[in-house]
mmCIF file of C-alpha atoms in Angstrom:
data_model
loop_
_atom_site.group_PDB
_atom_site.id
_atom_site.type_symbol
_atom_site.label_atom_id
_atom_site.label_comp_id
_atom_site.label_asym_id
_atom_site.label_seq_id
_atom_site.Cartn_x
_atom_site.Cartn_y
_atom_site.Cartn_z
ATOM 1 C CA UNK A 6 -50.378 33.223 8.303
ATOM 2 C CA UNK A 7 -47.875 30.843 6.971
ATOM 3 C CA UNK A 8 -48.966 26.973 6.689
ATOM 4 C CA UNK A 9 -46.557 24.955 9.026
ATOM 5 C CA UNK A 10 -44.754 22.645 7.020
ATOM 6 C CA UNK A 11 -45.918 18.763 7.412
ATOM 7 C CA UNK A 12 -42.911 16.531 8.415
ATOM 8 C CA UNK A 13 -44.029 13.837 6.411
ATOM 9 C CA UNK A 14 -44.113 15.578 3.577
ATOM 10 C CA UNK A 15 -41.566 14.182 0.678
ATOM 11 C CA UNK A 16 -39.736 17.666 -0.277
ATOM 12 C CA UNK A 17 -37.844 18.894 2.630
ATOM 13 C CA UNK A 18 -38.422 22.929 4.014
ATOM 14 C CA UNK A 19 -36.329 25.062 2.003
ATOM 15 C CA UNK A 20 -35.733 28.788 3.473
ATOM 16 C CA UNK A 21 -36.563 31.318 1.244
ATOM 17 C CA UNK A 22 -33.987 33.981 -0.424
ATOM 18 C CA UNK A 23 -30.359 33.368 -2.235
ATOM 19 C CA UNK A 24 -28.450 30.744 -1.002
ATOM 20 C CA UNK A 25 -25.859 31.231 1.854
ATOM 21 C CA UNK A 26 -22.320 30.775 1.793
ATOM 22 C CA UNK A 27 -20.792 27.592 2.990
ATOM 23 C CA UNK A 28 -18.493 27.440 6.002
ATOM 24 C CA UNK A 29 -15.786 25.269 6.825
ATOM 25 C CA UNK A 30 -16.649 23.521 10.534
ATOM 26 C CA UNK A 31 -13.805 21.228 10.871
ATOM 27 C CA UNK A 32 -10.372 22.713 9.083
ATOM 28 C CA UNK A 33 -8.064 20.018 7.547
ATOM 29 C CA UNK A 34 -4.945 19.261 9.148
ATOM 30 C CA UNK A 35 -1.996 18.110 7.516
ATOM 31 C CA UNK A 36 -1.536 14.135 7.488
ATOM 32 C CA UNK A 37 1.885 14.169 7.712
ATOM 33 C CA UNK A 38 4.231 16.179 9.797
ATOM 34 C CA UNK A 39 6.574 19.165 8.842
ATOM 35 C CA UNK A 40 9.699 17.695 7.046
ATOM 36 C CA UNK A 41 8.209 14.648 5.768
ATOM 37 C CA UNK A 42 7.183 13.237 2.497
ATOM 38 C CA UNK A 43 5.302 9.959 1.296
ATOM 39 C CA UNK A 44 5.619 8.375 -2.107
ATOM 40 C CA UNK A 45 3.682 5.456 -3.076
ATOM 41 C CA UNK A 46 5.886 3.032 -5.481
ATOM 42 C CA UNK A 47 3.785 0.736 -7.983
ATOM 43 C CA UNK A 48 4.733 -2.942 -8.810
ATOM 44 C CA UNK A 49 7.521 -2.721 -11.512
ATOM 45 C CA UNK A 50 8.176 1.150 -11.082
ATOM 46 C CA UNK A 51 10.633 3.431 -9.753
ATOM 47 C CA UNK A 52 11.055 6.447 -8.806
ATOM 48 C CA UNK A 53 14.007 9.271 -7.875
ATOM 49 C CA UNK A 54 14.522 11.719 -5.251
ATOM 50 C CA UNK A 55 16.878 14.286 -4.106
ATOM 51 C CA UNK A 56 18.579 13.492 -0.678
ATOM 52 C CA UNK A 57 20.614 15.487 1.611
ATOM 53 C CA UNK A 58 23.213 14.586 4.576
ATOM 54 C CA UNK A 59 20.843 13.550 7.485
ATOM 55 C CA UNK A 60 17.630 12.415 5.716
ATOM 56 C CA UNK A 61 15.877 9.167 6.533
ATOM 57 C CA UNK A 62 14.146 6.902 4.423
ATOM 58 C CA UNK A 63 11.976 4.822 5.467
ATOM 59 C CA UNK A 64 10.819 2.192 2.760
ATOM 60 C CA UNK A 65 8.032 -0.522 3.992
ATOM 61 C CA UNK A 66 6.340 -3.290 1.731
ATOM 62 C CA UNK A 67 3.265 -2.697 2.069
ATOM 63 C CA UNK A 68 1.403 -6.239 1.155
ATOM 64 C CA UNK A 69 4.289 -8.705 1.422
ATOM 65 C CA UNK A 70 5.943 -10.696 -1.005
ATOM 66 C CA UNK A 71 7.922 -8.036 -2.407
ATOM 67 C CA UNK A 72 11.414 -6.806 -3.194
ATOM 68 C CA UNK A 73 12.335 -3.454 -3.160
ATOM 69 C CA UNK A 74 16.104 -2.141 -4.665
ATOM 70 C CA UNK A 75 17.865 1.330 -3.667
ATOM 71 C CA UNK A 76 20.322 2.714 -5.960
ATOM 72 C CA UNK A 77 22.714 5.427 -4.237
ATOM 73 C CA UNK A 78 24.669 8.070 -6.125
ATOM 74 C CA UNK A 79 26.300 11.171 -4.593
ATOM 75 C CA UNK A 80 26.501 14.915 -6.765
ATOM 76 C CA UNK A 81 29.584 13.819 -8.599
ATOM 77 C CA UNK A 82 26.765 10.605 -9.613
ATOM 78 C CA UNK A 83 29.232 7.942 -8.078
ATOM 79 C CA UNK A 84 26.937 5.225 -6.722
ATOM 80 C CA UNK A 85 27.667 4.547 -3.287
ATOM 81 C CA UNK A 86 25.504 1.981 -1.327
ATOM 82 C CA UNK A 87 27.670 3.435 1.664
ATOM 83 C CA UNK A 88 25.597 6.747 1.552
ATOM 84 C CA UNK A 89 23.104 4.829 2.984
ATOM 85 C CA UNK A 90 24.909 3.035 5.653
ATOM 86 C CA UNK A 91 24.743 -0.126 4.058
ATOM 87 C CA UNK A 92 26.704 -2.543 1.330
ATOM 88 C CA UNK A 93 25.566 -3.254 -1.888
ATOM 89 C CA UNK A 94 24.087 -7.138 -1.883
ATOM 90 C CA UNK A 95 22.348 -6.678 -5.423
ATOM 91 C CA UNK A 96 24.289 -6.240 -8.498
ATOM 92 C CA UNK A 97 20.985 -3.578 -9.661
ATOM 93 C CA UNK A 98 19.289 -6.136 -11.682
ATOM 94 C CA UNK A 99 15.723 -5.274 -10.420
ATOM 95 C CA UNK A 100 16.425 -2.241 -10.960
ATOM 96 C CA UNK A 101 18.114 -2.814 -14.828
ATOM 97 C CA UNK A 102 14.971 -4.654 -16.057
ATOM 98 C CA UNK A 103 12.389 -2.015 -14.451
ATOM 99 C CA UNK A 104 14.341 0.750 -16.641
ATOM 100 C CA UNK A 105 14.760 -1.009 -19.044
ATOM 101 C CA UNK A 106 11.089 -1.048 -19.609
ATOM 102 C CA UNK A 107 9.073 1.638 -22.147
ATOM 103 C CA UNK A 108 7.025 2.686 -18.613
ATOM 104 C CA UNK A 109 6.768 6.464 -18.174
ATOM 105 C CA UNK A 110 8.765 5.847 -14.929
ATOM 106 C CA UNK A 111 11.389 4.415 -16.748
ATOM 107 C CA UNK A 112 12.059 6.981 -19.333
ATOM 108 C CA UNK A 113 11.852 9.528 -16.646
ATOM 109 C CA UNK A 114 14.857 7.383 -14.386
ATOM 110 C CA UNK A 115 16.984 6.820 -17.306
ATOM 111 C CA UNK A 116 16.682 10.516 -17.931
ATOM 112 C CA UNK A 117 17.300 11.631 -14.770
ATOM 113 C CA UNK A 118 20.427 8.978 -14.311
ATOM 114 C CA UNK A 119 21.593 10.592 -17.976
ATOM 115 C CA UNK A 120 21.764 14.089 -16.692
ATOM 116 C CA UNK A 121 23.975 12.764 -14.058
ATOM 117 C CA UNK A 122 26.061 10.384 -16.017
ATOM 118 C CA UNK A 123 25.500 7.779 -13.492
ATOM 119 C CA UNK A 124 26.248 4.359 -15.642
ATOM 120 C CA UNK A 125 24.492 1.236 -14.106
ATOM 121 C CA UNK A 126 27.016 -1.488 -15.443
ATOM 122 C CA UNK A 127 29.002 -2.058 -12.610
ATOM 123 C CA UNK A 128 26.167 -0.463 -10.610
ATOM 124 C CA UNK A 129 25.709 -2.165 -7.276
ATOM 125 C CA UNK A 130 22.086 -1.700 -4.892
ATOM 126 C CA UNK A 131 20.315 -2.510 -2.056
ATOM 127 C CA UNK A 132 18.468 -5.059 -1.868
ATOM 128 C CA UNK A 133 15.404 -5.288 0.834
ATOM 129 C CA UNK A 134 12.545 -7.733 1.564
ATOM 130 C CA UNK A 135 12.041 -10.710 -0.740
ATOM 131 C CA UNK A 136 9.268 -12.906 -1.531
ATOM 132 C CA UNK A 137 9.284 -13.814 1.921
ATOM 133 C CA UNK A 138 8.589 -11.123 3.231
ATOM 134 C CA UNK A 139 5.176 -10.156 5.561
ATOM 135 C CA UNK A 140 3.056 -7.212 4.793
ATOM 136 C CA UNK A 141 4.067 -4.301 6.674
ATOM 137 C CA UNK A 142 7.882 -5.291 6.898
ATOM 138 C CA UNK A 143 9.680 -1.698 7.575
ATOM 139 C CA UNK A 144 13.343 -0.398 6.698
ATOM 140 C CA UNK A 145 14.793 2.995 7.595
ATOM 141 C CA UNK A 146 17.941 4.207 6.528
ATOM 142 C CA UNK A 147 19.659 7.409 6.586
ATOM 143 C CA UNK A 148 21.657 9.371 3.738
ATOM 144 C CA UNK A 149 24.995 10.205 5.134
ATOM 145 C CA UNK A 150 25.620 12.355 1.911
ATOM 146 C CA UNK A 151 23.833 14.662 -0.740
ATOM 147 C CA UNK A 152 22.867 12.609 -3.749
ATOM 148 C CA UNK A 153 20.371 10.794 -5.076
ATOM 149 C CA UNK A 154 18.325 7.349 -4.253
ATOM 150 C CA UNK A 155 16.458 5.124 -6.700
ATOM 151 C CA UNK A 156 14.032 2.928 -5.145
ATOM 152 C CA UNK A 157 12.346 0.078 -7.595
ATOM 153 C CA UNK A 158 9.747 -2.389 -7.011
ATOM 154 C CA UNK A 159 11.107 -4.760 -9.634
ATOM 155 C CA UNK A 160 9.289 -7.563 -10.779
ATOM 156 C CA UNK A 161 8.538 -10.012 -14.131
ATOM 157 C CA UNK A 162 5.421 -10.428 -16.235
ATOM 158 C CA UNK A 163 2.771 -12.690 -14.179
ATOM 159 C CA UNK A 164 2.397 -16.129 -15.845
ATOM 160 C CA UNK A 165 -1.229 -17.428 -16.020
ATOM 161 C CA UNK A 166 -0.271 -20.082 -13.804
ATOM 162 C CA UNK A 167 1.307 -18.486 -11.029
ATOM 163 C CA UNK A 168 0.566 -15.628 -8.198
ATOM 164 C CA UNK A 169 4.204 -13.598 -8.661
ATOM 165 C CA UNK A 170 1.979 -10.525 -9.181
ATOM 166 C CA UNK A 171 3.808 -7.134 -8.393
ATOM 167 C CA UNK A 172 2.301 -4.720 -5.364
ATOM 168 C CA UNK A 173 3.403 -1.436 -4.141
ATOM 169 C CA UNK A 174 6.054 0.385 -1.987
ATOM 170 C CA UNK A 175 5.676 3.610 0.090
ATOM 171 C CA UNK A 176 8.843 5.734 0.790
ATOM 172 C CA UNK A 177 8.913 8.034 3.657
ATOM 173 C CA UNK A 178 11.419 10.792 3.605
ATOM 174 C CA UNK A 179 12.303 12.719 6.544
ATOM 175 C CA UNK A 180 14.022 15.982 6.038
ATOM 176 C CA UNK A 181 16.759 16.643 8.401
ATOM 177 C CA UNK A 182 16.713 19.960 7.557
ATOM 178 C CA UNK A 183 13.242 21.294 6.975
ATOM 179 C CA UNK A 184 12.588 23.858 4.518
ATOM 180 C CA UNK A 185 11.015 27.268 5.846
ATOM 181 C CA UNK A 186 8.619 29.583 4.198
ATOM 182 C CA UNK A 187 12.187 30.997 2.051
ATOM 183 C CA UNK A 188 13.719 27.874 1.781
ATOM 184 C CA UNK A 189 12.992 25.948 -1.305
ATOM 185 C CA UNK A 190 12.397 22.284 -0.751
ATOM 186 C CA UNK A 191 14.167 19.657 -3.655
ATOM 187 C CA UNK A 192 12.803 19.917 -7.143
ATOM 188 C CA UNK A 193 10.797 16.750 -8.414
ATOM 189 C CA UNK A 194 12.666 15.436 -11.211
ATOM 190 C CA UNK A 195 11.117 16.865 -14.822
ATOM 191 C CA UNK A 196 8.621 14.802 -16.682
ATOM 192 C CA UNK A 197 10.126 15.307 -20.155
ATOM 193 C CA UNK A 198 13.883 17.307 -20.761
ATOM 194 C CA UNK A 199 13.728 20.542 -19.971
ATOM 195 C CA UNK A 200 13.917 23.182 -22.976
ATOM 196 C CA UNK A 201 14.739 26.027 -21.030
ATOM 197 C CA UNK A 202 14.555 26.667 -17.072
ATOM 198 C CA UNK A 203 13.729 30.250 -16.103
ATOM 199 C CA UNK A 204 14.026 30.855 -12.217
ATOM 200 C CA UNK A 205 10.819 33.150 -11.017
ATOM 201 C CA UNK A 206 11.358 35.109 -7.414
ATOM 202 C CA UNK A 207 9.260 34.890 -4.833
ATOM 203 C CA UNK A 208 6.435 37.467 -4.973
ATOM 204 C CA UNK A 209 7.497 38.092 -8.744
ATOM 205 C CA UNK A 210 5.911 37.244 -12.239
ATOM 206 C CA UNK A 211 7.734 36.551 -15.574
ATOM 207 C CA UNK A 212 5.618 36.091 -19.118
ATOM 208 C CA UNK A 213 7.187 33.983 -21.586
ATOM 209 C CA UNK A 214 6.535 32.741 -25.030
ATOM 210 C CA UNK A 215 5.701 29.125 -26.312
ATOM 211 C CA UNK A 216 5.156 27.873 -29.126
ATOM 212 C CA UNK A 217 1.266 27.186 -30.563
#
């Protein structure tokens, strides 16, 4: 006869034999819906995306206190404030001193601007929030073309005797047109230039060769 196990005892009862397989009791939904996508901007960063005709943006600052600049340039990479319903009221400076930064986002942006010979000297944004502003302010706009939007958080170096500090701004997209299961959603834009691009189909494999 088996000794029943004493519930004081230190060591819980472990069952005998190989361990079981786990199983999942709760399944994880998605946290956002179908057809939309959240970026997270940090203080003095930027970041690109691919927009098409109907898409909204929504861009909110998060903690207050901070400025946020869109930069809006169709395929032909004309910058157009008027893609996004709204005039330029910045002349891109924000956005000028972020890239012109040695941050990994700003080599990627000027990159990405390159390919599209999109030149920023005349290069009018928009401008949203402000120092002003309270946390959880909220802006949505929405593309009226295909192109491209660059959102900055732009900011200076912190002096030790001040509290400018830099904080974050999430981007909401919302696809008009939501990709299926055979619809390919808009490429992120490449970390470093792209040596060669080799399109794989669906349900298809390709080897290739690099370099040691």
């Amino acid at each position: 006869m088996l000794d029943t196990p004493d519930p004081s005892s230190e060591y819980p009862d472990v069952p005998p034999g190989p361990p079981s397989p786990s199983v999942i009791h709760n399944r994880i939904r998605p946290v956002l819906p179908r057809g939309v996508e959240r970026y997270i901007i940090e203080g003095r960063r930027s970041a690109l995306f691919q927009i098409r005709a109907g898409d909204t943006i929504t861009v909110t600052d998060r903690e207050g206190g901070q400025p946020c600049e869109l930069l809006a340039a169709d395929t032909k990479g004309v910058i157009d404030p008027g893609m996004l319903g709204r005039k330029g009221n910045s002349k891109a400076t924000g956005i000028k001193t972020a890239l012109a930064g040695n941050t990994e986002s700003a080599k990627q942006a000027r990159r990405a601007l390159a390919r599209r010979k999109i030149d920023l000297a005349d290069a009018r944004a928009i401008r949203l929030f402000s120092q002003t502003s309270r946390p959880g302010n909220t802006t949505t706009l929405t593309a009226e073309r295909a192109g491209i939007v660059l959102v900055c958080a732009p900011g200076a170096d912190m002096m030790p005797d001040t509290q400018s500090t830099t904080t974050e701004i999430e981007v909401l997209i919302r696809r008009a047109k939501v990709a299926g299961k055979t619809a390919a959603p808009p490429l992120p834009e490449p970390l470093a230039k792209p040596l060669n691009e080799i399109r794989i189909a669906s349900s298809t494999a390709e080897a290739y060769t690099v370099r040691a």
